[in-house]
Tab-separated table of C-alpha atoms and ligand atoms in Angstrom:
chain	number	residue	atom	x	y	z
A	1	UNK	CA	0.000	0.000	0.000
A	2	UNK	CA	1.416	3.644	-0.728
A	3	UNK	CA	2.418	6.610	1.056
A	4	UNK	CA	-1.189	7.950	0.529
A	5	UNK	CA	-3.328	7.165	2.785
A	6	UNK	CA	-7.441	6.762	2.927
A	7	UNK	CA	-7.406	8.886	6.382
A	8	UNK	CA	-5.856	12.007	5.045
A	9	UNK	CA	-7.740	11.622	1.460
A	10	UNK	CA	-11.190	11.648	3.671
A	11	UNK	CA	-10.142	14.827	6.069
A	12	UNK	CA	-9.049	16.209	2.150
A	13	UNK	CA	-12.692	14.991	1.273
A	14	UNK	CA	-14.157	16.458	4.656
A	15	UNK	CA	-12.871	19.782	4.541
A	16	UNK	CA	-14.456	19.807	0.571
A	17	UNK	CA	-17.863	22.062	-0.270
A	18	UNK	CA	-19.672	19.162	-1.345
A	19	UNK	CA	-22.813	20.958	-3.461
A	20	UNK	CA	-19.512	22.431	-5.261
A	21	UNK	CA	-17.540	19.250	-6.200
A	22	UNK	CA	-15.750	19.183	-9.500
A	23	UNK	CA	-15.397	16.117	-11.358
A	24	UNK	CA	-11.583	16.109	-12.915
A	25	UNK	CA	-9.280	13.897	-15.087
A	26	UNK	CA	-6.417	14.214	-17.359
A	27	UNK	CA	-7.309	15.122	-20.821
A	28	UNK	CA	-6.879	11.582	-22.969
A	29	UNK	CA	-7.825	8.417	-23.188
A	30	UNK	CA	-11.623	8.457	-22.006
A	31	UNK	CA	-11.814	11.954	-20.020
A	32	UNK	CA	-14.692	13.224	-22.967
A	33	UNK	CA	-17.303	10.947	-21.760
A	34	UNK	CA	-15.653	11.169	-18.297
A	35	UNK	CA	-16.538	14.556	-18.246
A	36	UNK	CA	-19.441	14.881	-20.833
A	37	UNK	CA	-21.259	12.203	-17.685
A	38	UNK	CA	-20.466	14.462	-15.348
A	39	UNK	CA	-21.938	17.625	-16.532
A	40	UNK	CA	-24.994	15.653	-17.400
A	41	UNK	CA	-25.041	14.661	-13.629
A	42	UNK	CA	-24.663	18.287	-13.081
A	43	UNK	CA	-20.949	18.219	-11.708
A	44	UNK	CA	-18.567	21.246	-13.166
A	45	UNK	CA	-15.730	19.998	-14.448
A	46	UNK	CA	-12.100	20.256	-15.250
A	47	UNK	CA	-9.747	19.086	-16.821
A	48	UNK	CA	-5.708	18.786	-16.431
A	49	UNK	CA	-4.715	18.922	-20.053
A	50	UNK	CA	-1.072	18.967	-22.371
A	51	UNK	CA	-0.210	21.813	-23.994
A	52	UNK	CA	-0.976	21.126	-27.453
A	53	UNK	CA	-3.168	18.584	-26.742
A	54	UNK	CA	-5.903	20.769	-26.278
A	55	UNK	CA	-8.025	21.079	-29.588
A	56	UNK	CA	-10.761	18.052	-28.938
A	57	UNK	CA	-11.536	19.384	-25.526
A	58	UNK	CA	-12.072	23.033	-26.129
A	59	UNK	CA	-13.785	22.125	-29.164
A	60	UNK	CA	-16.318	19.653	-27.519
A	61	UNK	CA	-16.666	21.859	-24.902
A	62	UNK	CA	-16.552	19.079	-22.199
A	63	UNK	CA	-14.330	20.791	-19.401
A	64	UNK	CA	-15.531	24.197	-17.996
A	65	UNK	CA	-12.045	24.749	-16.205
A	66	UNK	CA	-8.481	24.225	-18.448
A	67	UNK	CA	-5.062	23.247	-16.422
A	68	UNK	CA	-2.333	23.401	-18.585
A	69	UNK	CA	0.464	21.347	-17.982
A	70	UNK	CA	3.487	21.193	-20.337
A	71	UNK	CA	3.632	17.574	-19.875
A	72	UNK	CA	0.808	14.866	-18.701
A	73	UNK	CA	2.998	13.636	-15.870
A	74	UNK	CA	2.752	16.793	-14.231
A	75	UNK	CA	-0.663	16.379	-13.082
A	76	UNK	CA	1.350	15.189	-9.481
A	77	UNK	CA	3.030	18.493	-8.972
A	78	UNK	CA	2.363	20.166	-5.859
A	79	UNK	CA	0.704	23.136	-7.683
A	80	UNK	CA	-1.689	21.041	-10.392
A	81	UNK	CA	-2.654	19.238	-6.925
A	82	UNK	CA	-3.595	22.442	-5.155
A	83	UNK	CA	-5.962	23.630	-8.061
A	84	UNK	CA	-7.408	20.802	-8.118
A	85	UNK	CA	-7.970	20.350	-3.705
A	86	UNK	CA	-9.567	24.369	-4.269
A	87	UNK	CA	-12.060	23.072	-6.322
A	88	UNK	CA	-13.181	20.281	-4.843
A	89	UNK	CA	-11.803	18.143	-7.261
A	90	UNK	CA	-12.665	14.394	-6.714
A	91	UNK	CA	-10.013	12.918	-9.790
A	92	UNK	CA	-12.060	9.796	-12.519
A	93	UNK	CA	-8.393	7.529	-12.680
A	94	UNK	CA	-8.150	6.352	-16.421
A	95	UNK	CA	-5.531	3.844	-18.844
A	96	UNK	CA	-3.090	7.145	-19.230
A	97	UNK	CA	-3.740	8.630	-16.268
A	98	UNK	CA	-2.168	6.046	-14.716
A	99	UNK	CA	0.501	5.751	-17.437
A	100	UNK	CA	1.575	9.026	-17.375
A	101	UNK	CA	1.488	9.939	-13.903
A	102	UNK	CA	3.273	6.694	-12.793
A	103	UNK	CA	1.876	4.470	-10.655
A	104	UNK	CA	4.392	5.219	-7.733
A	105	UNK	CA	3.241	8.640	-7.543
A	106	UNK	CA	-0.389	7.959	-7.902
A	107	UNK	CA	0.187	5.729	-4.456
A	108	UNK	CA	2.574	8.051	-2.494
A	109	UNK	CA	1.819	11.487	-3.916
A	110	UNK	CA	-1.366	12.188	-5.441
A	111	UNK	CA	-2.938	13.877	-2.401
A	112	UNK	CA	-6.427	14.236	-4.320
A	113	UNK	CA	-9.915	12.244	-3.718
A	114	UNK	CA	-9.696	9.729	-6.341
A	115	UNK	CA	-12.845	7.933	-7.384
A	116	UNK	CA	-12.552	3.851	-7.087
A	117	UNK	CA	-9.896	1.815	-5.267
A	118	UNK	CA	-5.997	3.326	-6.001
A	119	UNK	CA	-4.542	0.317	-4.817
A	120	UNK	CA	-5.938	-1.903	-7.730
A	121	UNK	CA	-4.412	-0.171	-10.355
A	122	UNK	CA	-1.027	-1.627	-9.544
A	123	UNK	CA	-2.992	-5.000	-10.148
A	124	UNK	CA	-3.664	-4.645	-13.433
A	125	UNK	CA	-0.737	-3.294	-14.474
A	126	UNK	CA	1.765	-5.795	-13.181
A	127	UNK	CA	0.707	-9.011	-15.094
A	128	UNK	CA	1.758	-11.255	-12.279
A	129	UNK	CA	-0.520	-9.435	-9.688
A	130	UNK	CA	-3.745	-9.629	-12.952
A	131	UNK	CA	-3.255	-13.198	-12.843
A	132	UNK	CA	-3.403	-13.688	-9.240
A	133	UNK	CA	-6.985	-11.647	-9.169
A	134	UNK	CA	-8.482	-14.094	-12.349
A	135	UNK	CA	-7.227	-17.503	-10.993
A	136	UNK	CA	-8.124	-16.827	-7.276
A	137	UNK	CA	-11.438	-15.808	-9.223
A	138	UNK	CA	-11.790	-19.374	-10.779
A	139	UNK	CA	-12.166	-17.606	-14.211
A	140	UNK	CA	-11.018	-19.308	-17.221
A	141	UNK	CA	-7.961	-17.833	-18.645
A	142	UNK	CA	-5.232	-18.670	-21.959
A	143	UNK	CA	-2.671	-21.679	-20.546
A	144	UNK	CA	0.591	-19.783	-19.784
A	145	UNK	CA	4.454	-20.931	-20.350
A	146	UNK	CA	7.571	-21.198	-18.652
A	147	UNK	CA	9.829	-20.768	-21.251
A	148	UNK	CA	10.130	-20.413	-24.842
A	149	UNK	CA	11.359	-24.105	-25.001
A	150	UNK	CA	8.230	-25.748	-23.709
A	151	UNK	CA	6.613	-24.155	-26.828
A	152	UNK	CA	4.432	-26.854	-28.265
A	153	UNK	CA	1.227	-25.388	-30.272
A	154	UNK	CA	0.261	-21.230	-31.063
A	155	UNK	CA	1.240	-19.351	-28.395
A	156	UNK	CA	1.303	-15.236	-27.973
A	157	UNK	CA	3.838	-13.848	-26.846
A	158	UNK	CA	3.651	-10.092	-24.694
A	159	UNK	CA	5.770	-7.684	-22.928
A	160	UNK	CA	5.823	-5.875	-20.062
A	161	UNK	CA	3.333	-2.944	-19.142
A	162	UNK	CA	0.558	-1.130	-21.379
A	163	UNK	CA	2.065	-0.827	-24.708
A	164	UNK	CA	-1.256	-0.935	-26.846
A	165	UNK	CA	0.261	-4.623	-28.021
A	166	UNK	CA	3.141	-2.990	-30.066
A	167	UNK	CA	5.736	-5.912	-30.380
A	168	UNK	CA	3.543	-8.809	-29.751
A	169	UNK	CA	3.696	-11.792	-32.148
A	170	UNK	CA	2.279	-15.577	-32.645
A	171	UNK	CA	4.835	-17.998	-32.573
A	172	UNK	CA	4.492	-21.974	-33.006
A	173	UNK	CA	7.798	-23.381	-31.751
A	174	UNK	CA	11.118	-21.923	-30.320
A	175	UNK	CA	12.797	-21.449	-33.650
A	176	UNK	CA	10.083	-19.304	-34.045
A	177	UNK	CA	9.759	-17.890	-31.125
A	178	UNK	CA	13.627	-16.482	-31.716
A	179	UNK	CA	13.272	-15.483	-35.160
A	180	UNK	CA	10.764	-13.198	-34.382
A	181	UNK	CA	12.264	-11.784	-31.030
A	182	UNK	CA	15.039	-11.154	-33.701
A	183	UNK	CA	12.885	-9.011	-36.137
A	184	UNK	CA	10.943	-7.155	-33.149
A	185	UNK	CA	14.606	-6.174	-31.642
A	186	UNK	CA	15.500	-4.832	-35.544
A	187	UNK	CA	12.561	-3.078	-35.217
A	188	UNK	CA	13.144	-1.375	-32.014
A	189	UNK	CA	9.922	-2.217	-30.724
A	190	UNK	CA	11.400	-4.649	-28.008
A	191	UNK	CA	14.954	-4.348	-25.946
A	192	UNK	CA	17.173	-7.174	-24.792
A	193	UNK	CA	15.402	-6.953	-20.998
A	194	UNK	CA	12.134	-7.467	-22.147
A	195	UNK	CA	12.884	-10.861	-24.128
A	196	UNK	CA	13.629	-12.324	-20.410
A	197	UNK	CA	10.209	-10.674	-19.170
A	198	UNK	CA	8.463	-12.388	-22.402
A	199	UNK	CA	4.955	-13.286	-21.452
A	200	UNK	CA	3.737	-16.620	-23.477
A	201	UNK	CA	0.599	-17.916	-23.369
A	202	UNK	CA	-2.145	-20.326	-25.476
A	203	UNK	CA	-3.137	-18.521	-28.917
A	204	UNK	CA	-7.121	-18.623	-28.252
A	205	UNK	CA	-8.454	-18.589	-31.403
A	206	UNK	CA	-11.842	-16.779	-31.425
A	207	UNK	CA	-13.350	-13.604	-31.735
A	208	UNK	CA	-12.808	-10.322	-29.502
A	209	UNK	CA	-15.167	-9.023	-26.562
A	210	UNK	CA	-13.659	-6.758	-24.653
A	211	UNK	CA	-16.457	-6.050	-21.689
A	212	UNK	CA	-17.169	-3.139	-20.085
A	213	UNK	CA	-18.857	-3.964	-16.172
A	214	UNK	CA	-19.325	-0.910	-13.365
A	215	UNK	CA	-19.328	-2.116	-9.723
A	216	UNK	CA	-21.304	0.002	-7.328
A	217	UNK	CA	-19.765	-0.358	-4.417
A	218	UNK	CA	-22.904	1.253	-3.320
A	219	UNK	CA	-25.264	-0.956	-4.002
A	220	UNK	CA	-23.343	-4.176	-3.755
A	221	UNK	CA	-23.804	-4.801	-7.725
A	222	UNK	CA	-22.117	-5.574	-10.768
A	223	UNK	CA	-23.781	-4.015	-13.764
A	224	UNK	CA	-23.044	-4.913	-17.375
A	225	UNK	CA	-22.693	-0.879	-19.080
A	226	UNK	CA	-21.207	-2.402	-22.652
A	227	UNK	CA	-18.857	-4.327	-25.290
A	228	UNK	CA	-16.368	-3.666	-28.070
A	229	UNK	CA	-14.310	-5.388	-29.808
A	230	UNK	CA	-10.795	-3.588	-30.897
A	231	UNK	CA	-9.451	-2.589	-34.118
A	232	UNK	CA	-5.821	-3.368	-34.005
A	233	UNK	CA	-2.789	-2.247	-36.743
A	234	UNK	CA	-1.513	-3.700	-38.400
A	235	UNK	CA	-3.340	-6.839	-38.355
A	236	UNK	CA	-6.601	-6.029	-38.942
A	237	UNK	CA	-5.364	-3.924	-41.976
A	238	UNK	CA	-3.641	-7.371	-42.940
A	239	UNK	CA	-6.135	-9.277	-43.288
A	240	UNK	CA	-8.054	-7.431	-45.841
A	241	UNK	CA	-4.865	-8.305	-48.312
A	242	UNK	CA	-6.089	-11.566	-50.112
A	243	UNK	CA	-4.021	-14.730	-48.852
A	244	UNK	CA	-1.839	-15.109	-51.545
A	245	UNK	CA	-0.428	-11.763	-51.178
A	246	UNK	CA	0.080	-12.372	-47.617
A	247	UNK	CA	2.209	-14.950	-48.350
A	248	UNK	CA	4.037	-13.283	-50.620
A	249	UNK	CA	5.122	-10.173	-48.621
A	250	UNK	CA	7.006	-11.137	-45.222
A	251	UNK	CA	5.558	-8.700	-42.770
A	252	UNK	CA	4.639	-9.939	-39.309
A	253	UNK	CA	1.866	-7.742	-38.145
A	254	UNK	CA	1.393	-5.953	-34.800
A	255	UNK	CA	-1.686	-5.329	-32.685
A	256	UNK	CA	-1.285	-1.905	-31.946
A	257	UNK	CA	-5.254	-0.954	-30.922
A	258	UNK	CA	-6.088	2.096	-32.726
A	259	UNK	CA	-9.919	2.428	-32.286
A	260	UNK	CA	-12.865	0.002	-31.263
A	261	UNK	CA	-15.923	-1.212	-32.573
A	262	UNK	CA	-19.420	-0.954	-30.279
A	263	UNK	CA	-20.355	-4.629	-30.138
A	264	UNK	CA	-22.910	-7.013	-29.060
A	265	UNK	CA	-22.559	-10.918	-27.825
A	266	UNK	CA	-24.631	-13.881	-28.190
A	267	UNK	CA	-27.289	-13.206	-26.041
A	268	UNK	CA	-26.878	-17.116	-24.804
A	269	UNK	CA	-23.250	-16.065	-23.354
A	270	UNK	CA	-24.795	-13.515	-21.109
A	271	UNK	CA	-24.611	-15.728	-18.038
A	272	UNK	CA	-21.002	-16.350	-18.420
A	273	UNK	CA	-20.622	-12.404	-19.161
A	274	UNK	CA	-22.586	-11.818	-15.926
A	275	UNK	CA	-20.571	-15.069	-14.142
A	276	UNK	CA	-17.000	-13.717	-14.788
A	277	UNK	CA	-17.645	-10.470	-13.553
A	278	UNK	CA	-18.997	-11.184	-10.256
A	279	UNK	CA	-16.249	-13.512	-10.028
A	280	UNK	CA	-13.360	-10.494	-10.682
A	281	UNK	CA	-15.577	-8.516	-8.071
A	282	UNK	CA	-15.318	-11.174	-5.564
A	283	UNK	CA	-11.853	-12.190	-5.958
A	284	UNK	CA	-10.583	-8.709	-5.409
A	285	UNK	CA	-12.905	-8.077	-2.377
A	286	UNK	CA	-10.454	-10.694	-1.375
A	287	UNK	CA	-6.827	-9.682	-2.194
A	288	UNK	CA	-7.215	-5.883	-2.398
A	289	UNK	CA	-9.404	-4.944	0.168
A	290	UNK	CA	-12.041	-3.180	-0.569
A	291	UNK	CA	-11.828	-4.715	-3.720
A	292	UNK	CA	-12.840	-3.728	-7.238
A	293	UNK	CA	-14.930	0.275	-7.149
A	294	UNK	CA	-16.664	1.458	-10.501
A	295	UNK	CA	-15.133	0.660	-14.147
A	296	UNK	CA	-13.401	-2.499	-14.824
A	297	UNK	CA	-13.021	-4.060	-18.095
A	298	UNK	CA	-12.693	-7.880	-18.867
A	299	UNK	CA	-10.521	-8.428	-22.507
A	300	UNK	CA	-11.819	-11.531	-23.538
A	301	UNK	CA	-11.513	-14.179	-27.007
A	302	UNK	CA	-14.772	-16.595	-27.118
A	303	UNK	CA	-13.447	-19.775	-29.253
A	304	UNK	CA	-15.431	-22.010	-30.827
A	305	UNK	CA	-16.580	-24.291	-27.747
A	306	UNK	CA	-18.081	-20.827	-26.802
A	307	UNK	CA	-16.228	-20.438	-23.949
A	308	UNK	CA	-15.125	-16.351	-22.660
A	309	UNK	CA	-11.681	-16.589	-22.331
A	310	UNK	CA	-10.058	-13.149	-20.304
A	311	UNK	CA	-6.668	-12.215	-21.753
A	312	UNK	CA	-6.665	-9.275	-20.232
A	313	UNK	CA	-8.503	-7.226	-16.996
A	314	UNK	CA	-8.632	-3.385	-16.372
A	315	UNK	CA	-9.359	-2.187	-12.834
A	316	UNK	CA	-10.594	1.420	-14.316
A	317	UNK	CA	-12.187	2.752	-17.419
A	318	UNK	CA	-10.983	0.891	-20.110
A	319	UNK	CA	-10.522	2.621	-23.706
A	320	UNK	CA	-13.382	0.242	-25.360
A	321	UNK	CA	-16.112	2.707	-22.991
A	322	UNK	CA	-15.663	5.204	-26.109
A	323	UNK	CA	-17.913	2.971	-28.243
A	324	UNK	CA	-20.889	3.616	-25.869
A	325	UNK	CA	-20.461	7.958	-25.076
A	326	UNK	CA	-24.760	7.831	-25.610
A	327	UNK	CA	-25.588	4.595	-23.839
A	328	UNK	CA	-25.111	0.595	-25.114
A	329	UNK	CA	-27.702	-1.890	-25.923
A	330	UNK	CA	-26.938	-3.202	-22.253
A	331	UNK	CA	-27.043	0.085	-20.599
A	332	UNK	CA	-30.489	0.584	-22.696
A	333	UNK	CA	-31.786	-2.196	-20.388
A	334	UNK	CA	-30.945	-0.933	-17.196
A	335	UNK	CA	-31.383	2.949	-17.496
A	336	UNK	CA	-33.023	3.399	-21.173
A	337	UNK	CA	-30.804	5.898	-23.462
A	338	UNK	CA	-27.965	7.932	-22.756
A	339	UNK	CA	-25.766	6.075	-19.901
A	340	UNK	CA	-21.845	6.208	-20.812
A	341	UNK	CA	-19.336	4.569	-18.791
A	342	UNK	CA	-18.347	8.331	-17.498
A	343	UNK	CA	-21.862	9.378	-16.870
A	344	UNK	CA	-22.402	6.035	-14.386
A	345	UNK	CA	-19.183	7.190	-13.147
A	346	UNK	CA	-20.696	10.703	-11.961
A	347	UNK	CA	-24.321	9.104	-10.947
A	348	UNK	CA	-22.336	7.010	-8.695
A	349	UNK	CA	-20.317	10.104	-6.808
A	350	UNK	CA	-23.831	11.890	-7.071
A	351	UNK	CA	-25.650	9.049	-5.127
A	352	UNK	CA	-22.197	8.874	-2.452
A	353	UNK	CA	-23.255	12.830	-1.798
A	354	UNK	CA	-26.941	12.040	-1.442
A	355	UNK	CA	-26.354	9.326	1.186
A	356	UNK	CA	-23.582	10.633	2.548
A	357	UNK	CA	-21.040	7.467	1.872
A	358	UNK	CA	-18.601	8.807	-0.664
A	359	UNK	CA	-16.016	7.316	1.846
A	360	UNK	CA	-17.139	3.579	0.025
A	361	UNK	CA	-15.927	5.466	-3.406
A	362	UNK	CA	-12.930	7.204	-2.988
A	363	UNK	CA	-9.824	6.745	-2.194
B	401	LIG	P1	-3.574	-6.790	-25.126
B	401	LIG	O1	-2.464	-5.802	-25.239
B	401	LIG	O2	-3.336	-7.812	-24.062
B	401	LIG	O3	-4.875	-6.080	-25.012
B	401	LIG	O4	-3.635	-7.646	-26.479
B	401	LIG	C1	-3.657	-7.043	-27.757
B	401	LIG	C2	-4.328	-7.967	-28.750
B	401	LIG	O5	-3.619	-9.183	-28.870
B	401	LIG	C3	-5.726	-8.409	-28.362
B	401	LIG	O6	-6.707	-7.465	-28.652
B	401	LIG	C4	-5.893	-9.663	-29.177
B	401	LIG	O7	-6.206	-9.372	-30.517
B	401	LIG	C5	-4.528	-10.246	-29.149
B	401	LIG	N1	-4.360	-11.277	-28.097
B	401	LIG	C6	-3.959	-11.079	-26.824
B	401	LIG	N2	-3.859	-12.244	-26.141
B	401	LIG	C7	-4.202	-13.225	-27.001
B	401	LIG	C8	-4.282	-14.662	-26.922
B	401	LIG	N3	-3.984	-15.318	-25.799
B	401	LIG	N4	-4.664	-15.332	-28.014
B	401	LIG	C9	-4.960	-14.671	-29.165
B	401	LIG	N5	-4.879	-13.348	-29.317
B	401	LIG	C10	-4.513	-12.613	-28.259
């Protein structure tokens, strides 16, 4: 656990005007519907934004108050911090919030209100720690390798930490397996450290979900806000080239995500949608007390035995939530049009006001 503690973040939280609370987050990743929810929940917002980074937000008029940084990272520094404390600023945590202002400082020096648990982030980022939280959770999850050597059918093979899947590849044996690690290091997408940090696991063969559940800590319940699958370069470019030609030209293509599609699942696999996530929720109730608060995300492959495979977890907004900035066909059911991930986000803080238990949301 880090230097920042829930007892000072609550006095932060007591000493706060709460009919004047601000709903904040760095500008990227997911902050438009982040904020766009919470002006629809009535919140003012702000946002802590790059220089030159600037032109979607101003022109989507999402953010009523601008903090310029010169770089992201710099949303820890002292000063950013004490804008944000005067305006009551309880923080939405997002994919590059975390990667850009560093998960050490996020635990020992981000003295702001943070909505949903800070100590889970470091879970999904280390993949150790992720695959801790899904097999304590019983959830079913690609067979991983010990070495290169034992390489005996498709396997994928990762790297370390959030890197969009820039310098993955599929690899069938170990002569593979090093001719490629060979052409990623020529490509300066990989460095000699990493190859000994090489993640390998089961090729699942089947199509992409990547799922997109909100835990209310609130009201004990895990509710299913929406799907997408991801649209990945250079792969999915790839595949549009007849087979012959792919054959032809040696290029071994990279999943670098560069945009999602909104999409829906076989309405049959809804129980083992529903299943997994309660099982995420109760497995980190279990190993990071309190356990999982808000946005989490589930990356999953469903083969051909129709079985939901996780690859992959977030503990926060994922990326995918873009596909669904007016509602989903699952947040349709629940709260009829107009529910994004962000907006669920805000109803949530709204309802912690109301009933006085924001101390079950923030951190
Ligand atoms: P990630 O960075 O873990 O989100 O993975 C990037 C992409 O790699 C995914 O969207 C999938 O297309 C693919 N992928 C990841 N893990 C596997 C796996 N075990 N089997 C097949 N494809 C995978």
């Amino acid at each position: 656990m880090g230097e920042v503690k829930k007892e000072r973040i609550l006095e932060i939280l007591d000493g706060y005007d709460k009919e004047n609370i601000t709903i904040a987050t760095l500008g990227s990743h997911t902050s438009l519907h982040i904020l766009n929810g919470a002006k629809e929940e009535g919140f003012r917002t702000a946002i802590v934004c790059e220089k030159g980074r600037e032109v979607p937000y101003e022109r989507f008029g999402v953010a009523d108050e601008f903090i310029m940084v010169d770089q992201f990272k710099d949303i820890v520094n002292e000063e950013v911090q004490e804008k944000l404390r005067a305006m009551n600023a309880i923080v939405v945590p997002h994919g590059s919030f975390v990667a850009y202002a560093g998960l050490d400082n996020v635990e020992d020096k981000f003295n702001v209100p943070m909505f949903g648990n800070r100590d889970i982030l470091r879970w999904e980022a280390e993949r150790d720690l992720e695959r801790k939280l899904l097999v304590n959770g019983n959830v079913r999850i690609p067979m991983k390798y010990d070495k290169p050597e034992d390489i005996d059918r498709a396997v994928m093979v990762k790297f370390p930490g959030a890197r969009g899947g820039r310098g993955y590849f599929v690899a069938s044996s170990f002569e593979e397996f090093n001719s490629k690690i060979e052409a990623m290091k020529a490509r300066g997408w990989i460095e000699d450290e990493d190859v000994e940090q090489a993640h390998i696991e089961e090729y699942v063969s089947g199509c992409n979900y990547c799922i997109h559940y909100f835990y209310s800590a609130l009201d004990d319940e895990v509710e299913l806000m929406g799907m997408d699958s991801r649209y990945e370069s250079s792969i999915d470019g790839f595949v549009r080239m007849p087979a012959k030609d792919q054959l032809d030209i040696d290029i071994s293509p990279s999943y670098v995500v560069t945009g999602n599609h909104p999409v829906v699942i076989r309405e049959s696999l809804l129980t083992q949608v529903f299943d997994i996530g309660d099982k995420l929720v109760k497995s980190a109730a279990e190993l990071v007390k309190p356990g999982l608060n808000g946005p989490f995300c589930m990356q999953t492959l469903v083969n051909d035995n129709l079985e939901v495979v996780v690859f992959e977890t977030s503990a926060r907004t994922d990326g995918g939530t873009n596909t669904f900035m007016e509602g989903s066909a699952y947040t349709y059911l629940k709260y009829g049009s107009g529910m994004s991930m962000g907006r669920r986000v805000a109803r949530e803080i709204k309802n912690g006001i109301e009933r006085d238990e924001l101390e079950k949301i923030i951190t």
